[in-house]
PDB file of C-alpha atoms in Angstrom:
ATOM      1  CA  MET A   1     200.541 117.617 113.696  1.00 64.00           C
ATOM      2  CA  ASP A   2     197.833 117.433 111.020  1.00 87.00           C
ATOM      3  CA  TRP A   3     197.594 121.211 110.752  1.00 80.00           C
ATOM      4  CA  GLU A   4     201.370 121.414 110.315  1.00 86.00           C
ATOM      5  CA  MET A   5     201.256 118.898 107.463  1.00 85.00           C
ATOM      6  CA  THR A   6     198.354 120.770 105.888  1.00 85.00           C
ATOM      7  CA  LEU A   7     200.218 124.054 106.164  1.00 82.00           C
ATOM      8  CA  ARG A   8     203.391 122.513 104.724  1.00 86.00           C
ATOM      9  CA  ASN A   9     201.445 120.951 101.859  1.00 85.00           C
ATOM     10  CA  GLU A  10     199.723 124.262 101.076  1.00 86.00           C
ATOM     11  CA  ARG A  11     203.057 126.089 101.037  1.00 87.00           C
ATOM     12  CA  GLU A  12     204.572 123.476  98.744  1.00 87.00           C
ATOM     13  CA  LYS A  13     201.528 123.653  96.471  1.00 84.00           C
ATOM     14  CA  GLY A  14     201.925 127.442  96.294  1.00 83.00           C
ATOM     15  CA  ARG A  15     205.611 127.092  95.465  1.00 87.00           C
ATOM     16  CA  GLU A  16     204.872 124.575  92.708  1.00 88.00           C
ATOM     17  CA  GLU A  17     202.194 126.853  91.254  1.00 87.00           C
ATOM     18  CA  GLY A  18     204.686 129.718  91.324  1.00 84.00           C
ATOM     19  CA  ARG A  19     207.295 127.603  89.558  1.00 88.00           C
ATOM     20  CA  GLU A  20     204.798 126.533  86.914  1.00 89.00           C
ATOM     21  CA  GLU A  21     203.769 130.153  86.384  1.00 90.00           C
ATOM     22  CA  GLY A  22     207.453 131.072  86.034  1.00 90.00           C
ATOM     23  CA  ARG A  23     207.968 128.308  83.482  1.00 92.00           C
ATOM     24  CA  MET A  24     204.960 129.491  81.488  1.00 94.00           C
ATOM     25  CA  GLU A  25     206.255 133.081  81.520  1.00 94.00           C
ATOM     26  CA  GLU A  26     209.678 131.886  80.383  1.00 95.00           C
ATOM     27  CA  ARG A  27     208.105 129.896  77.534  1.00 95.00           C
ATOM     28  CA  ALA A  28     206.157 132.976  76.453  1.00 95.00           C
ATOM     29  CA  LYS A  29     209.324 135.115  76.527  1.00 95.00           C
ATOM     30  CA  THR A  30     211.189 132.470  74.542  1.00 97.00           C
ATOM     31  CA  GLU A  31     208.436 132.405  71.931  1.00 97.00           C
ATOM     32  CA  VAL A  32     208.522 136.207  71.610  1.00 97.00           C
ATOM     33  CA  GLN A  33     212.310 136.085  71.209  1.00 97.00           C
ATOM     34  CA  ARG A  34     212.017 133.337  68.592  1.00 97.00           C
ATOM     35  CA  LYS A  35     209.498 135.345  66.583  1.00 98.00           C
ATOM     36  CA  ARG A  36     211.692 138.442  66.821  1.00 98.00           C
ATOM     37  CA  ALA A  37     214.719 136.481  65.640  1.00 98.00           C
ATOM     38  CA  GLU A  38     212.761 135.051  62.705  1.00 98.00           C
ATOM     39  CA  ALA A  39     211.561 138.526  61.715  1.00 98.00           C
ATOM     40  CA  GLU A  40     215.122 139.894  61.934  1.00 98.00           C
ATOM     41  CA  LYS A  41     216.402 137.035  59.785  1.00 98.00           C
ATOM     42  CA  GLU A  42     213.715 137.712  57.185  1.00 98.00           C
ATOM     43  CA  ARG A  43     214.661 141.404  57.116  1.00 98.00           C
ATOM     44  CA  ALA A  44     218.354 140.548  56.816  1.00 98.00           C
ATOM     45  CA  ASP A  45     217.660 138.071  54.011  1.00 98.00           C
ATOM     46  CA  ALA A  46     215.582 140.670  52.159  1.00 98.00           C
ATOM     47  CA  ALA A  47     218.324 143.284  52.589  1.00 98.00           C
ATOM     48  CA  GLU A  48     220.945 140.864  51.298  1.00 98.00           C
ATOM     49  CA  GLU A  49     218.785 140.124  48.262  1.00 98.00           C
ATOM     50  CA  ARG A  50     218.367 143.851  47.560  1.00 98.00           C
ATOM     51  CA  ILE A  51     222.132 144.320  47.832  1.00 98.00           C
ATOM     52  CA  ARG A  52     222.750 141.411  45.453  1.00 98.00           C
ATOM     53  CA  ARG A  53     220.343 142.871  42.866  1.00 98.00           C
ATOM     54  CA  LEU A  54     221.885 146.337  43.183  1.00 98.00           C
ATOM     55  CA  GLU A  55     225.365 144.904  42.741  1.00 98.00           C
ATOM     56  CA  GLU A  56     224.186 143.107  39.591  1.00 97.00           C
ATOM     57  CA  GLN A  57     222.678 146.323  38.255  1.00 97.00           C
ATOM     58  CA  LEU A  58     225.855 148.232  39.077  1.00 97.00           C
ATOM     59  CA  ALA A  59     227.965 145.628  37.274  1.00 97.00           C
ATOM     60  CA  LEU A  60     225.719 145.931  34.210  1.00 96.00           C
ATOM     61  CA  LEU A  61     225.975 149.720  34.283  1.00 95.00           C
ATOM     62  CA  GLU A  62     229.747 149.562  34.597  1.00 94.00           C
ATOM     63  CA  LYS A  63     229.891 147.142  31.651  1.00 92.00           C
ATOM     64  CA  SER A  64     227.753 149.379  29.478  1.00 92.00           C
ATOM     65  CA  ALA A  65     229.816 152.448  30.414  1.00 87.00           C
ATOM     66  CA  HIS A  66     233.016 150.848  29.051  1.00 75.00           C
TER      67      HIS A  66
END
Protein backbone atom coordinates (compact mmCIF):
# COMPACT_ATOMS: atom_id res chain seq x y z
CA MET A 1 0.00 0.00 0.00
CA ASP A 2 2.86 2.44 0.65
CA TRP A 3 3.94 2.41 -2.99
CA GLU A 4 0.37 3.15 -4.06
CA MET A 5 0.21 6.16 -1.73
CA THR A 6 3.60 7.34 -2.98
CA LEU A 7 2.48 6.98 -6.58
CA ARG A 8 -0.79 8.80 -5.87
CA ASN A 9 1.04 11.59 -4.07
CA GLU A 10 3.52 11.98 -6.94
CA ARG A 11 0.69 12.17 -9.47
CA GLU A 12 -1.13 14.77 -7.39
CA LYS A 13 2.09 16.76 -7.00
CA GLY A 14 2.56 16.69 -10.78
CA ARG A 15 -1.01 17.86 -11.31
CA GLU A 16 -0.57 20.72 -8.84
CA GLU A 17 2.67 21.76 -10.53
CA GLY A 18 0.88 21.70 -13.88
CA ARG A 19 -1.94 23.83 -12.50
CA GLU A 20 0.51 26.32 -11.03
CA GLU A 21 2.36 26.49 -14.35
CA GLY A 22 -0.98 27.09 -16.09
CA ARG A 23 -1.83 29.88 -13.65
CA MET A 24 1.55 31.51 -14.23
CA GLU A 25 1.08 31.33 -18.01
CA GLU A 26 -2.39 32.84 -17.68
CA ARG A 27 -1.02 35.68 -15.54
CA ALA A 28 1.66 36.36 -18.16
CA LYS A 29 -0.96 36.40 -20.95
CA THR A 30 -3.15 38.73 -18.90
CA GLU A 31 -0.23 41.09 -18.35
CA VAL A 32 0.56 41.14 -22.08
CA GLN A 33 -3.11 41.87 -22.84
CA ARG A 34 -3.16 44.65 -20.24
CA LYS A 35 -0.08 46.28 -21.73
CA ARG A 36 -1.55 46.01 -25.22
CA ALA A 37 -4.80 47.58 -24.06
CA GLU A 38 -2.92 50.44 -22.38
CA ALA A 39 -0.89 51.06 -25.54
CA GLU A 40 -4.07 51.05 -27.67
CA LYS A 41 -5.72 53.51 -25.28
CA GLU A 42 -2.71 55.81 -25.47
CA ARG A 43 -2.81 55.69 -29.28
CA ALA A 44 -6.55 56.37 -29.30
CA ASP A 45 -6.14 59.28 -26.88
CA ALA A 46 -3.37 60.75 -29.03
CA ALA A 47 -5.50 60.36 -32.17
CA GLU A 48 -8.44 62.05 -30.48
CA GLU A 49 -6.20 64.93 -29.43
CA ARG A 50 -4.91 65.32 -33.00
CA ILE A 51 -8.49 65.34 -34.29
CA ARG A 52 -9.49 67.97 -31.72
CA ARG A 53 -6.57 70.23 -32.73
CA LEU A 54 -7.34 69.79 -36.44
CA GLU A 55 -10.99 70.64 -35.85
CA GLU A 56 -9.92 73.80 -34.00
CA GLN A 57 -7.62 74.76 -36.86
CA LEU A 58 -10.36 74.07 -39.39
CA ALA A 59 -12.80 76.24 -37.43
CA LEU A 60 -10.25 79.07 -37.38
CA LEU A 61 -9.67 78.74 -41.12
CA GLU A 62 -13.40 78.76 -41.80
CA LYS A 63 -13.77 81.88 -39.63
CA SER A 64 -10.99 83.69 -41.44
CA ALA A 65 -12.41 82.71 -44.84
CA HIS A 66 -15.73 84.46 -44.07
